[in-house]
Amino acid sequence: MKEGEQHYFALHVVRGPSFHLGIIGGKLRVNGSTGWFETRDEHDGKEAWLTFVPKEDGSGRIRIVSENARHFHGARAYFDGSYLRLGEVSAEDRKSVISGELE
């Protein structure tokens, strides 16, 4: 999501019958077509990174690769994968993402 010149994102993932959840989001740093997000994990102090790379097949999908993000999701959930935005972001969701108040 873009607001002015700044890019933001929010990921909510769920995996498996036991509903392992993950939530992460914030402000992206963008260079050309690639985006990066970094934050410090409050549990172990290590930096967690997500890299956003557009797929080159023209599908509009973005490939996300994470590093050290395990404290942001359950045991069987993960952020790595290919994503496609299917609709516009509501005004309420836009406000939540920009403010960092993810549920």
mmCIF file of C-alpha atoms in Angstrom, residues 1 5 7 26 28 37 45 68 70 74 76 90-91 95 102-103:
data_model
loop_
_atom_site.group_PDB
_atom_site.id
_atom_site.type_symbol
_atom_site.label_atom_id
_atom_site.label_comp_id
_atom_site.label_asym_id
_atom_site.label_seq_id
_atom_site.Cartn_x
_atom_site.Cartn_y
_atom_site.Cartn_z
ATOM 1 C CA MET A 1 0.000 0.000 0.000
ATOM 2 C CA GLU A 5 5.819 8.552 -1.286
ATOM 3 C CA HIS A 7 5.045 2.242 1.179
ATOM 4 C CA GLY A 26 5.100 -1.565 8.919
ATOM 5 C CA LEU A 28 8.876 -0.508 3.692
ATOM 6 C CA PHE A 37 11.370 -4.295 6.010
ATOM 7 C CA GLY A 45 16.987 -8.612 20.228
ATOM 8 C CA ASN A 68 14.677 -14.254 11.778
ATOM 9 C CA ARG A 70 9.937 -16.659 13.856
ATOM 10 C CA GLY A 74 3.287 -19.510 15.241
ATOM 11 C CA ARG A 76 3.739 -23.813 11.544
ATOM 12 C CA SER A 90 -10.404 0.034 3.107
ATOM 13 C CA ALA A 91 -9.961 3.440 4.771
ATOM 14 C CA LYS A 95 -5.375 3.819 8.965
ATOM 15 C CA LEU A 102 -2.248 -4.400 13.611
ATOM 16 C CA GLU A 103 -4.698 -6.864 15.110
#
